[in-house]
Amino acid sequence: MSRTCRFLSISSASITAAFLVPILWSIFEGDAGLLSFVASLAVGASLSVLFAFLGIGGSLRGMTIREAILSVGFSWMVTSAIVALPYLFSGATPGYLDALFEGVSGFTTTGATVIPDLGALPRSILFWRSFSQWLGGIGIVVLTLVFFPVSGAGMQLFKAEVSGPVHERLTPRIRETATFLWKTYVTLTVLQICLLMFGGGLDFFDASTLSFSTVATGGFSPYRDSVGHFASGYVKWVTALFLFLAASNLTFYHVLFVRRTIKPLRENPEFRFFVFLLFLFGLLSTAILFAKGYYADLRTSAMEGFFHTVSMLSTCGFFTSDYNLWPSSIRHLMLVLMFVGGCAISTAGGITCIRVVIVLRHIREEFTRILHPRAIIPARFSGQAIDPSVVSSCFAFLIAYMGIFLLGFVALALFGQDLTTAMSSAAATLGNVGPGFGMVGPMESYASQPAGIKIVYMLLMLCGRLEIFPLLVLFTREFRR
């Protein structure tokens, strides 16, 4: 337990230190958010000291797998609670439950909000909303692996934090792999900020907040109408491009820039499936919008159709129009994309494309086995036979994911939500998308939902961000033993 407390002290100290950024921003702008961040810094520092005291004698080098799982689960709960403090102290939310909802939603990169009037908040608070999403996008655990050596359970920490059933070591040491992912993450963020400022004419506040939420595929925006606020085709296409880059497997950039080849990328089934879904659903959405006459010209229809397709596929939840008013067929397409999500080892949520590909290939091989009972035909991925344990884990995850979704849907329905709202909000929070349909559509907020429903939403967000098993295993009898 001392090692877990030691890890919690590091993760809580890391997120507490991040308050210095909005504090400097608030001092520079002279807005009303300064005291709330100073108070949050004091509370966060106190918690970090408390965990450090409880973790005296604990060393991360000797951490076991059980302690690693416990550390990841608790660290996300503790850091989300710390992230929520500025919303409470600034009065942005009426109570701590709403503040916690906003904190969990931001840090898990979900993007569901309980703040209907964003224009009334200080800009430092709005900056923190997007910055906290950026911190949660790649994960505070991965950041800890960069600066603090963890032997033995380092790979287990990495697996619990990063999405996907297969976690390839880009380098012999997991610390170097985590460092490369963070460098890639920062590079994408800086590049988008520069493109938006120098090409799109946005000021630093708009460019940085938009880039933080884009690269994290989080969806928070300082404006109620999200990306539609900018009314700029350039900004929309740049945002769509970086949503695509962030939702792609971040290890692809190691192939491109370190190994200097595109052959593995071109032959990767997950990436091809990701691109296929993007173009298929984008073209279908464009065709429906244009045929139904929602937009006068094909160009606008394509921009709206492809932007919302990549937004939902990346589980970001950005929007440029109120898609609640669009044909129901497009909303059905969006619901499918919410479940699928982006690639593994990315900032996107959902089931992930790699799991869908592996399951589909295994089903195809089963058809072949029916016709040829004596044949030994393993499912293959990138030319190699897929390990049976990976196939088993993908099916287990798919069943668990749908089971959690159904439990969430039933719980929300029991609270009296209508079918559309209950189904879409369960999918949107579990998939870390944010906005859904109906009462939680893009132009609405989660503020009017009862307290019990908000607790269900937060549990779904955490389950989705930690890919279910690292969180659920904490409550099993085997783990307690």
Short mmCIF file of C-alpha atoms in Angstrom, two decimals:
data_model
loop_
_atom_site.label_atom_id
_atom_site.label_comp_id
_atom_site.label_asym_id
_atom_site.label_seq_id
_atom_site.Cartn_x
_atom_site.Cartn_y
_atom_site.Cartn_z
CA MET A 1 0.00 0.00 0.00
CA SER A 2 2.93 2.33 0.67
CA ARG A 3 3.99 2.03 -2.99
CA THR A 4 0.48 2.93 -4.13
CA CYS A 5 0.44 5.99 -1.87
CA ARG A 6 3.86 6.92 -3.20
CA PHE A 7 2.52 6.77 -6.75
CA LEU A 8 -0.57 8.78 -5.76
CA SER A 9 1.62 11.45 -4.22
CA ILE A 10 3.52 11.79 -7.52
CA SER A 11 0.43 11.85 -9.73
CA SER A 12 -1.43 14.30 -7.46
CA ALA A 13 1.66 16.52 -7.25
CA SER A 14 1.94 16.48 -11.05
CA ILE A 15 -1.62 17.64 -11.61
CA THR A 16 -1.32 20.17 -8.75
CA ALA A 17 1.80 21.65 -10.35
CA ALA A 18 -0.24 22.12 -13.53
CA PHE A 19 -2.29 24.79 -11.68
CA LEU A 20 0.71 27.08 -12.11
CA VAL A 21 -0.15 27.46 -15.80
CA PRO A 22 -3.66 28.94 -15.31
CA ILE A 23 -2.32 30.94 -12.34
CA LEU A 24 0.19 32.64 -14.64
CA TRP A 25 -2.53 33.10 -17.23
CA SER A 26 -4.84 34.66 -14.65
CA ILE A 27 -2.11 37.01 -13.43
CA PHE A 28 -1.35 38.05 -17.00
CA GLU A 29 -5.01 38.74 -17.80
CA GLY A 30 -5.99 39.97 -14.36
CA ASP A 31 -9.23 37.99 -14.34
CA ALA A 32 -11.26 36.71 -11.40
CA GLY A 33 -9.98 33.12 -11.49
CA LEU A 34 -6.69 33.70 -9.65
CA LEU A 35 -7.87 32.99 -6.09
CA SER A 36 -9.68 29.80 -7.11
CA PHE A 37 -6.49 28.38 -8.62
CA VAL A 38 -4.38 29.41 -5.63
CA ALA A 39 -6.85 27.68 -3.31
CA SER A 40 -6.85 24.61 -5.56
CA LEU A 41 -3.06 24.58 -5.52
CA ALA A 42 -3.05 24.64 -1.72
CA VAL A 43 -5.54 21.77 -1.44
CA GLY A 44 -3.77 19.70 -4.08
CA ALA A 45 -0.40 20.24 -2.43
CA SER A 46 -1.83 19.19 0.93
CA LEU A 47 -3.16 15.96 -0.58
CA SER A 48 0.18 15.28 -2.22
CA VAL A 49 1.99 15.74 1.10
CA LEU A 50 -0.52 13.44 2.81
CA PHE A 51 0.02 10.69 0.24
CA ALA A 52 3.78 11.19 0.45
CA PHE A 53 3.61 10.74 4.23
CA LEU A 54 1.50 7.57 3.84
CA GLY A 55 3.94 6.31 1.20
CA ILE A 56 7.12 6.70 3.25
CA GLY A 57 9.33 3.71 2.63
CA GLY A 58 7.56 2.76 -0.59
CA SER A 59 9.60 2.53 -3.79
CA LEU A 60 8.14 2.51 -7.29
CA ARG A 61 10.91 0.17 -8.38
CA GLY A 62 9.43 -2.71 -6.39
CA MET A 63 5.82 -2.20 -7.47
CA THR A 64 3.85 -5.39 -8.14
CA ILE A 65 1.23 -5.86 -10.85
CA ARG A 66 -1.54 -5.70 -8.26
CA GLU A 67 -0.17 -2.43 -6.88
CA ALA A 68 0.17 -1.08 -10.43
CA ILE A 69 -3.52 -1.70 -11.19
CA LEU A 70 -4.52 -0.21 -7.85
CA SER A 71 -2.32 2.84 -8.49
CA VAL A 72 -3.77 3.51 -11.94
CA GLY A 73 -7.38 3.23 -10.78
CA PHE A 74 -6.93 5.39 -7.69
CA SER A 75 -4.74 7.95 -9.46
CA TRP A 76 -7.49 8.72 -11.97
CA MET A 77 -10.02 9.17 -9.17
CA VAL A 78 -7.72 11.40 -7.10
CA THR A 79 -6.46 13.53 -9.99
CA SER A 80 -10.00 14.02 -11.33
CA ALA A 81 -11.06 15.23 -7.89
CA ILE A 82 -8.17 17.72 -7.86
CA VAL A 83 -8.93 18.89 -11.41
CA ALA A 84 -12.47 19.72 -10.24
CA LEU A 85 -11.39 22.14 -7.48
CA PRO A 86 -11.17 25.37 -9.56
CA TYR A 87 -14.77 24.92 -10.73
CA LEU A 88 -15.94 24.73 -7.13
CA PHE A 89 -13.83 27.59 -5.76
CA SER A 90 -14.62 29.92 -8.68
CA GLY A 91 -18.37 29.34 -8.43
CA ALA A 92 -18.51 27.96 -11.98
CA THR A 93 -20.62 25.10 -10.63
CA PRO A 94 -23.21 25.28 -7.82
CA GLY A 95 -21.70 22.40 -5.80
CA TYR A 96 -18.90 19.88 -5.68
CA LEU A 97 -20.85 17.14 -7.47
CA ASP A 98 -21.15 19.32 -10.57
CA ALA A 99 -17.53 20.40 -10.20
CA LEU A 100 -16.48 16.75 -9.97
CA PHE A 101 -18.56 15.94 -13.04
CA GLU A 102 -16.79 18.68 -15.00
CA GLY A 103 -13.42 17.53 -13.68
CA VAL A 104 -13.98 13.87 -14.53
CA SER A 105 -15.43 14.78 -17.91
CA GLY A 106 -12.45 16.98 -18.70
CA PHE A 107 -9.68 14.73 -17.43
CA THR A 108 -11.13 11.61 -19.11
CA THR A 109 -11.40 13.68 -22.35
CA THR A 110 -15.14 13.10 -22.50
CA GLY A 111 -16.24 16.69 -23.04
CA ALA A 112 -19.70 16.51 -21.44
CA THR A 113 -20.37 19.72 -19.54
CA VAL A 114 -22.68 20.90 -16.76
CA ILE A 115 -21.86 24.58 -17.35
CA PRO A 116 -24.53 26.00 -19.69
CA ASP A 117 -23.24 29.60 -19.70
CA LEU A 118 -19.55 29.41 -20.63
CA GLY A 119 -19.44 33.09 -21.49
CA ALA A 120 -19.86 34.02 -17.82
CA LEU A 121 -16.64 32.26 -16.75
CA PRO A 122 -13.19 33.88 -16.45
CA ARG A 123 -10.90 33.01 -19.33
CA SER A 124 -8.46 31.32 -16.96
CA ILE A 125 -11.17 28.80 -16.01
CA LEU A 126 -11.98 28.23 -19.68
CA PHE A 127 -8.26 27.77 -20.36
CA TRP A 128 -8.06 25.21 -17.52
CA ARG A 129 -10.99 23.22 -18.94
CA SER A 130 -9.11 22.61 -22.19
CA PHE A 131 -5.67 22.30 -20.56
CA SER A 132 -6.92 19.64 -18.13
CA GLN A 133 -8.21 17.67 -21.11
CA TRP A 134 -4.79 17.90 -22.70
CA LEU A 135 -3.19 16.56 -19.52
CA GLY A 136 -5.63 13.66 -19.42
CA GLY A 137 -5.36 12.93 -23.13
CA ILE A 138 -2.11 11.01 -23.10
CA GLY A 139 -2.43 10.24 -19.40
CA ILE A 140 -0.83 11.32 -16.16
CA VAL A 141 0.45 7.76 -15.66
CA VAL A 142 2.41 7.89 -18.91
CA LEU A 143 3.88 11.21 -17.78
CA THR A 144 4.89 9.58 -14.49
CA LEU A 145 6.67 6.82 -16.41
CA VAL A 146 8.66 9.48 -18.26
CA PHE A 147 10.09 11.14 -15.15
CA PHE A 148 10.08 8.35 -12.57
CA PRO A 149 11.66 4.91 -13.18
CA VAL A 150 9.28 2.03 -12.46
CA SER A 151 10.72 -1.44 -12.83
CA GLY A 152 8.74 -4.68 -12.88
CA ALA A 153 5.24 -3.21 -13.22
CA GLY A 154 6.10 -0.44 -15.67
CA MET A 155 4.56 -2.27 -18.61
CA GLN A 156 1.44 -3.05 -16.55
CA LEU A 157 1.06 0.65 -15.74
CA PHE A 158 1.45 1.44 -19.43
CA LYS A 159 -1.15 -1.16 -20.46
CA ALA A 160 -3.67 0.08 -17.91
CA GLU A 161 -3.26 3.66 -19.11
CA VAL A 162 -3.03 3.35 -22.90
CA SER A 163 -5.85 2.06 -25.10
CA GLY A 164 -5.77 -1.14 -27.14
CA PRO A 165 -5.28 -4.90 -26.68
CA VAL A 166 -1.67 -4.89 -28.00
CA HIS A 167 1.00 -2.57 -26.60
CA GLU A 168 4.13 -2.61 -28.71
CA ARG A 169 7.42 -1.49 -27.21
CA LEU A 170 8.86 1.10 -29.58
CA THR A 171 12.12 0.94 -27.62
CA PRO A 172 13.63 -1.66 -25.27
CA ARG A 173 12.66 0.42 -22.23
CA ILE A 174 9.07 1.35 -21.47
CA ARG A 175 10.26 4.72 -20.17
CA GLU A 176 11.70 5.58 -23.60
CA THR A 177 8.43 4.51 -25.26
CA ALA A 178 6.44 6.77 -22.92
CA THR A 179 8.86 9.62 -23.64
CA PHE A 180 8.38 9.23 -27.40
CA LEU A 181 4.59 9.28 -27.02
CA TRP A 182 4.74 12.48 -24.97
CA LYS A 183 7.09 14.15 -27.47
CA THR A 184 4.73 13.22 -30.31
CA TYR A 185 1.77 14.52 -28.32
CA VAL A 186 3.45 17.86 -27.60
CA THR A 187 4.65 18.22 -31.19
CA LEU A 188 1.14 17.77 -32.60
CA THR A 189 -0.21 20.34 -30.13
CA VAL A 190 2.41 22.98 -30.93
CA LEU A 191 2.01 22.42 -34.66
CA GLN A 192 -1.76 22.92 -34.53
CA ILE A 193 -1.43 26.06 -32.40
CA CYS A 194 0.96 27.55 -34.97
CA LEU A 195 -1.30 26.67 -37.91
CA LEU A 196 -4.34 28.19 -36.22
CA MET A 197 -2.55 31.37 -35.16
CA PHE A 198 -0.57 32.11 -38.31
CA GLY A 199 -2.93 30.60 -40.87
CA GLY A 200 -6.32 31.00 -39.26
CA GLY A 201 -5.81 34.35 -37.54
CA LEU A 202 -6.81 33.10 -34.09
CA ASP A 203 -5.32 34.63 -30.96
CA PHE A 204 -3.28 32.47 -28.58
CA PHE A 205 -6.22 31.79 -26.26
CA ASP A 206 -8.48 30.44 -29.00
CA ALA A 207 -5.67 28.56 -30.77
CA SER A 208 -4.35 26.92 -27.61
CA THR A 209 -7.69 25.93 -26.10
CA LEU A 210 -8.87 24.51 -29.43
CA SER A 211 -5.58 22.64 -29.94
CA PHE A 212 -5.52 21.23 -26.39
CA SER A 213 -8.99 19.74 -26.83
CA THR A 214 -8.33 18.60 -30.40
CA VAL A 215 -5.11 16.66 -29.80
CA ALA A 216 -6.62 15.18 -26.61
CA THR A 217 -9.80 14.38 -28.63
CA GLY A 218 -11.60 15.90 -25.65
CA GLY A 219 -14.18 18.29 -27.10
CA PHE A 220 -14.23 21.10 -24.52
CA SER A 221 -14.51 24.54 -26.09
CA PRO A 222 -14.64 28.04 -24.57
CA TYR A 223 -17.73 28.66 -26.70
CA ARG A 224 -21.17 27.08 -26.50
CA ASP A 225 -21.30 26.53 -30.27
CA SER A 226 -17.94 24.74 -30.22
CA VAL A 227 -15.91 24.93 -33.46
CA GLY A 228 -18.89 26.47 -35.23
CA HIS A 229 -18.10 29.68 -33.33
CA PHE A 230 -15.16 30.45 -35.62
CA ALA A 231 -17.16 30.35 -38.88
CA SER A 232 -13.95 29.55 -40.74
CA GLY A 233 -13.49 26.72 -43.20
CA TYR A 234 -9.74 26.79 -42.59
CA VAL A 235 -10.13 26.33 -38.84
CA LYS A 236 -12.59 23.48 -39.37
CA TRP A 237 -10.36 21.59 -41.80
CA VAL A 238 -7.24 22.05 -39.65
CA THR A 239 -9.17 20.83 -36.62
CA ALA A 240 -10.48 17.83 -38.58
CA LEU A 241 -6.95 17.00 -39.75
CA PHE A 242 -5.52 16.98 -36.24
CA LEU A 243 -8.47 14.99 -34.92
CA PHE A 244 -7.52 12.38 -37.52
CA LEU A 245 -3.84 12.51 -36.51
CA ALA A 246 -4.61 12.29 -32.78
CA ALA A 247 -7.05 9.40 -33.21
CA SER A 248 -4.50 7.44 -35.26
CA ASN A 249 -2.11 5.10 -33.46
CA LEU A 250 0.66 7.34 -32.10
CA THR A 251 3.23 4.63 -32.73
CA PHE A 252 2.70 5.23 -36.47
CA TYR A 253 4.76 8.40 -36.10
CA HIS A 254 7.68 6.32 -34.85
CA VAL A 255 7.45 4.36 -38.10
CA LEU A 256 7.27 7.54 -40.18
CA PHE A 257 9.91 9.72 -38.56
CA VAL A 258 12.28 7.32 -36.81
CA ARG A 259 12.24 4.28 -39.09
CA ARG A 260 11.57 6.57 -42.09
CA THR A 261 9.25 4.23 -43.96
CA ILE A 262 5.55 4.18 -44.75
CA LYS A 263 5.35 0.53 -45.75
CA PRO A 264 4.21 -0.82 -42.32
CA LEU A 265 1.71 2.02 -42.11
CA ARG A 266 0.32 1.28 -45.58
CA GLU A 267 -0.05 -2.41 -44.73
CA ASN A 268 -1.47 -1.93 -41.23
CA PRO A 269 -5.04 -3.36 -41.15
CA GLU A 270 -6.11 -1.11 -38.25
CA PHE A 271 -5.10 2.09 -40.02
CA ARG A 272 -6.71 0.98 -43.28
CA PHE A 273 -9.94 0.17 -41.43
CA PHE A 274 -9.83 3.55 -39.65
CA VAL A 275 -9.44 5.41 -42.95
CA PHE A 276 -12.12 3.23 -44.59
CA LEU A 277 -14.65 4.10 -41.86
CA LEU A 278 -13.80 7.79 -42.12
CA PHE A 279 -14.41 7.94 -45.86
CA LEU A 280 -17.42 5.61 -45.89
CA PHE A 281 -19.33 7.37 -43.13
CA GLY A 282 -18.16 10.79 -44.33
CA LEU A 283 -19.46 10.14 -47.84
CA LEU A 284 -22.75 8.73 -46.52
CA SER A 285 -23.27 11.77 -44.27
CA THR A 286 -22.41 14.14 -47.10
CA ALA A 287 -24.81 12.42 -49.49
CA ILE A 288 -27.68 12.45 -46.98
CA LEU A 289 -27.19 16.12 -46.06
CA PHE A 290 -27.01 17.17 -49.71
CA ALA A 291 -29.89 14.97 -50.87
CA LYS A 292 -32.17 16.14 -48.04
CA GLY A 293 -31.36 19.78 -48.84
CA TYR A 294 -29.90 20.68 -45.45
CA TYR A 295 -27.14 22.59 -47.22
CA ALA A 296 -27.39 24.32 -50.57
CA ASP A 297 -24.08 23.18 -52.05
CA LEU A 298 -22.04 19.97 -52.06
CA ARG A 299 -18.94 21.65 -50.63
CA THR A 300 -20.68 22.71 -47.41
CA SER A 301 -22.36 19.33 -47.12
CA ALA A 302 -18.95 17.62 -47.42
CA MET A 303 -17.39 19.90 -44.82
CA GLU A 304 -20.18 19.25 -42.33
CA GLY A 305 -20.41 15.55 -43.10
CA PHE A 306 -16.69 14.79 -42.86
CA PHE A 307 -16.07 17.08 -39.88
CA HIS A 308 -18.72 15.41 -37.74
CA THR A 309 -17.62 11.97 -38.94
CA VAL A 310 -14.03 12.46 -37.81
CA SER A 311 -15.26 14.17 -34.64
CA MET A 312 -17.37 11.15 -33.66
CA LEU A 313 -14.88 8.54 -34.86
CA SER A 314 -12.14 10.19 -32.82
CA THR A 315 -14.63 10.41 -29.89
CA CYS A 316 -13.91 14.14 -29.58
CA GLY A 317 -17.45 15.48 -29.77
CA PHE A 318 -16.67 18.79 -31.47
CA PHE A 319 -19.50 20.14 -33.61
CA THR A 320 -20.10 22.96 -36.07
CA SER A 321 -23.89 22.57 -36.37
CA ASP A 322 -26.75 21.30 -34.25
CA TYR A 323 -26.85 17.74 -35.57
CA ASN A 324 -29.90 17.09 -33.39
CA LEU A 325 -31.81 18.73 -36.25
CA TRP A 326 -30.28 16.48 -38.92
CA PRO A 327 -31.97 13.35 -40.33
CA SER A 328 -32.17 10.43 -37.91
CA SER A 329 -30.16 8.30 -40.34
CA ILE A 330 -27.07 10.47 -39.75
CA ARG A 331 -27.51 10.26 -36.00
CA HIS A 332 -27.62 6.47 -36.32
CA LEU A 333 -24.32 6.59 -38.22
CA MET A 334 -22.84 8.78 -35.50
CA LEU A 335 -23.97 6.32 -32.82
CA VAL A 336 -22.07 3.52 -34.57
CA LEU A 337 -18.92 5.68 -34.70
CA MET A 338 -19.25 6.41 -30.96
CA PHE A 339 -18.93 2.70 -30.27
CA VAL A 340 -16.05 2.01 -32.67
CA GLY A 341 -13.75 4.90 -31.74
CA GLY A 342 -10.23 5.53 -33.01
CA CYS A 343 -7.05 3.48 -33.14
CA ALA A 344 -5.22 1.83 -30.26
CA ILE A 345 -2.51 3.82 -28.44
CA SER A 346 -4.21 7.09 -29.31
CA THR A 347 -6.17 9.67 -27.37
CA ALA A 348 -9.49 8.38 -28.76
CA GLY A 349 -11.94 6.27 -26.80
CA GLY A 350 -14.45 3.63 -27.80
CA ILE A 351 -13.87 -0.05 -28.53
CA THR A 352 -10.96 0.91 -30.87
CA CYS A 353 -10.53 -0.13 -34.49
CA ILE A 354 -7.93 -2.80 -33.78
CA ARG A 355 -10.36 -4.79 -31.63
CA VAL A 356 -13.08 -4.53 -34.27
CA VAL A 357 -10.65 -5.73 -36.96
CA ILE A 358 -9.44 -8.68 -34.88
CA VAL A 359 -12.98 -9.76 -34.00
CA LEU A 360 -14.13 -9.49 -37.64
CA ARG A 361 -11.15 -11.50 -38.86
CA HIS A 362 -11.72 -14.17 -36.27
CA ILE A 363 -15.38 -14.43 -37.32
CA ARG A 364 -14.26 -14.75 -40.97
CA GLU A 365 -11.88 -17.57 -40.06
CA GLU A 366 -14.71 -19.34 -38.24
CA PHE A 367 -16.69 -19.37 -41.49
CA THR A 368 -13.69 -20.97 -43.19
CA ARG A 369 -13.42 -23.61 -40.46
CA ILE A 370 -17.05 -24.59 -41.01
CA LEU A 371 -16.25 -25.37 -44.65
CA HIS A 372 -12.88 -26.98 -43.84
CA PRO A 373 -13.19 -28.61 -40.38
CA ARG A 374 -9.69 -30.15 -40.45
CA ALA A 375 -7.89 -26.97 -41.48
CA ILE A 376 -5.83 -24.96 -39.00
CA ILE A 377 -6.42 -21.37 -40.05
CA PRO A 378 -5.40 -18.77 -37.46
CA ALA A 379 -6.61 -15.22 -37.83
CA ARG A 380 -3.83 -12.94 -39.07
CA PHE A 381 -2.94 -9.32 -38.49
CA SER A 382 -0.21 -7.57 -40.53
CA GLY A 383 0.85 -10.93 -41.91
CA GLN A 384 1.32 -12.58 -38.52
CA ALA A 385 -0.91 -15.03 -36.71
CA ILE A 386 -2.84 -13.38 -33.90
CA ASP A 387 -2.11 -14.83 -30.48
CA PRO A 388 -5.24 -16.66 -29.19
CA SER A 389 -4.97 -14.72 -25.91
CA VAL A 390 -5.28 -11.43 -27.85
CA VAL A 391 -8.37 -12.71 -29.68
CA SER A 392 -9.84 -13.83 -26.36
CA SER A 393 -9.13 -10.46 -24.74
CA CYS A 394 -10.80 -8.62 -27.64
CA PHE A 395 -13.97 -10.69 -27.34
CA ALA A 396 -13.93 -10.30 -23.55
CA PHE A 397 -13.54 -6.54 -23.88
CA LEU A 398 -16.32 -6.32 -26.48
CA ILE A 399 -18.71 -8.28 -24.25
CA ALA A 400 -17.75 -6.25 -21.16
CA TYR A 401 -18.08 -2.96 -23.08
CA MET A 402 -21.55 -3.79 -24.34
CA GLY A 403 -22.51 -5.11 -20.91
CA ILE A 404 -21.46 -1.86 -19.20
CA PHE A 405 -23.28 0.11 -21.89
CA LEU A 406 -26.49 -1.85 -21.32
CA LEU A 407 -26.23 -1.48 -17.54
CA GLY A 408 -25.71 2.27 -17.95
CA PHE A 409 -28.59 2.49 -20.41
CA VAL A 410 -30.94 0.62 -18.05
CA ALA A 411 -29.85 2.76 -15.08
CA LEU A 412 -30.50 5.97 -17.03
CA ALA A 413 -33.87 4.67 -18.24
CA LEU A 414 -34.86 3.87 -14.64
CA PHE A 415 -34.16 7.52 -13.78
CA GLY A 416 -36.81 8.46 -16.34
CA GLN A 417 -34.76 9.46 -19.37
CA ASP A 418 -36.30 8.98 -22.81
CA LEU A 419 -34.94 6.28 -25.11
CA THR A 420 -32.89 8.58 -27.35
CA THR A 421 -31.27 10.48 -24.49
CA ALA A 422 -30.56 7.36 -22.40
CA MET A 423 -29.01 5.38 -25.25
CA SER A 424 -26.93 8.19 -26.73
CA SER A 425 -25.72 9.57 -23.40
CA ALA A 426 -24.67 6.10 -22.20
CA ALA A 427 -22.74 5.58 -25.44
CA ALA A 428 -21.30 9.12 -25.38
CA THR A 429 -20.01 8.96 -21.80
CA LEU A 430 -18.70 5.38 -21.99
CA GLY A 431 -17.02 6.17 -25.32
CA ASN A 432 -15.69 9.50 -23.93
CA VAL A 433 -17.47 11.43 -26.71
CA GLY A 434 -19.41 13.98 -24.64
CA PRO A 435 -22.49 15.33 -26.44
CA GLY A 436 -25.20 12.86 -27.38
CA PHE A 437 -28.67 13.29 -28.80
CA GLY A 438 -31.98 14.46 -27.38
CA MET A 439 -31.69 16.23 -24.02
CA VAL A 440 -27.88 15.98 -24.11
CA GLY A 441 -27.45 17.14 -27.70
CA PRO A 442 -24.68 19.46 -28.92
CA MET A 443 -26.50 22.66 -27.97
CA GLU A 444 -27.57 21.32 -24.58
CA SER A 445 -25.67 20.46 -21.39
CA TYR A 446 -25.83 17.83 -18.66
CA ALA A 447 -26.64 20.48 -16.03
CA SER A 448 -30.34 19.61 -15.76
CA GLN A 449 -29.69 15.91 -15.07
CA PRO A 450 -30.42 14.64 -11.51
CA ALA A 451 -27.53 13.91 -9.15
CA GLY A 452 -27.95 10.14 -9.42
CA ILE A 453 -27.67 10.26 -13.21
CA LYS A 454 -24.52 12.38 -13.01
CA ILE A 455 -22.90 9.73 -10.79
CA VAL A 456 -23.76 7.07 -13.39
CA TYR A 457 -22.23 9.25 -16.10
CA MET A 458 -18.99 9.72 -14.15
CA LEU A 459 -18.64 5.96 -13.61
CA LEU A 460 -19.16 5.39 -17.33
CA MET A 461 -16.54 8.03 -18.17
CA LEU A 462 -13.94 6.43 -15.91
CA CYS A 463 -14.77 2.95 -17.21
CA GLY A 464 -14.37 4.12 -20.78
CA ARG A 465 -11.12 6.00 -20.21
CA LEU A 466 -9.50 3.11 -18.33
CA GLU A 467 -10.93 0.55 -20.79
CA ILE A 468 -13.14 -1.10 -18.18
CA PHE A 469 -10.95 -3.88 -16.79
CA PRO A 470 -8.37 -1.83 -14.78
CA LEU A 471 -11.28 -0.21 -12.94
CA LEU A 472 -13.60 -3.20 -12.55
CA VAL A 473 -10.83 -5.52 -11.40
CA LEU A 474 -10.51 -3.41 -8.24
CA PHE A 475 -13.87 -4.77 -7.08
CA THR A 476 -13.23 -8.47 -7.77
CA ARG A 477 -12.70 -11.08 -5.08
CA GLU A 478 -9.49 -12.26 -6.74
CA PHE A 479 -7.98 -8.79 -6.55
CA ARG A 480 -8.86 -8.40 -2.87
CA ARG A 481 -7.24 -11.73 -2.12
#
